XYZ file of C-alpha atoms in Angstrom:
74
model
C -8.582 17.006 -7.953
C -11.987 18.008 -6.604
C -14.827 15.519 -6.403
C -17.751 16.423 -8.588
C -21.284 15.138 -8.385
C -22.464 13.513 -11.585
C -26.171 13.064 -12.263
C -27.385 10.244 -14.432
C -30.211 11.740 -16.450
C -32.622 10.018 -18.790
C -32.235 12.369 -21.744
C -35.178 10.944 -23.650
C -37.862 11.736 -21.084
C -39.089 15.149 -20.016
C -40.100 15.993 -16.474
C -43.709 16.272 -17.647
C -43.674 12.758 -19.109
C -42.069 11.321 -15.993
C -44.501 13.186 -13.741
C -47.413 11.792 -15.751
C -46.071 8.252 -15.324
C -45.609 8.885 -11.606
C -49.177 10.194 -11.288
C -50.469 7.054 -13.019
C -48.430 4.840 -10.696
C -49.728 6.674 -7.640
C -53.303 6.276 -8.856
C -52.785 2.535 -9.362
C -51.182 2.297 -5.922
C -54.209 3.916 -4.319
C -56.590 1.554 -6.080
C -54.544 -1.504 -5.179
C -54.227 -0.433 -1.537
C -58.005 -0.179 -1.289
C -58.646 -3.532 -2.973
C -55.732 -5.669 -1.765
C -53.791 -4.023 1.091
C -51.593 -7.117 1.557
C -50.613 -7.496 -2.113
C -46.947 -8.037 -3.043
C -47.641 -5.855 -6.088
C -47.858 -2.818 -3.767
C -44.155 -3.006 -2.965
C -43.279 -3.350 -6.638
C -45.358 -0.280 -7.549
C -43.936 1.716 -4.640
C -40.432 0.861 -5.788
C -41.252 2.013 -9.320
C -42.762 5.242 -8.009
C -39.658 5.961 -5.930
C -37.436 5.301 -8.916
C -39.426 7.736 -11.064
C -39.312 10.336 -8.286
C -35.538 10.033 -8.130
C -35.272 10.360 -11.901
C -37.383 13.547 -11.809
C -35.190 14.919 -9.000
C -32.033 14.064 -10.963
C -33.267 15.953 -14.007
C -34.260 18.971 -11.925
C -30.889 18.975 -10.167
C -29.028 18.690 -13.465
C -31.038 21.594 -14.913
C -30.435 23.729 -11.809
C -26.712 22.910 -11.870
C -26.481 23.869 -15.528
C -28.309 27.139 -14.881
C -26.078 27.957 -11.913
C -22.947 27.136 -13.896
C -24.098 29.477 -16.637
C -24.708 32.268 -14.116
C -21.299 31.767 -12.532
C -19.591 31.945 -15.936
C -20.949 35.459 -16.480
């Protein structure tokens, strides 16, 4: 049996919504870095931003895989 990559995708959120949340996080990160460069909150926001980035990548990969599968079926 062949191994197959499985993507965990948040079906309720679109890439646009996730990208908007990521943009907001990045804006807050920039503000916090300027005001409090030593803040523990920076690491928490960076972690959240990375998580959102991964979720966006997972959705894009799942969409690309589905499109490629459809092309290969034809």
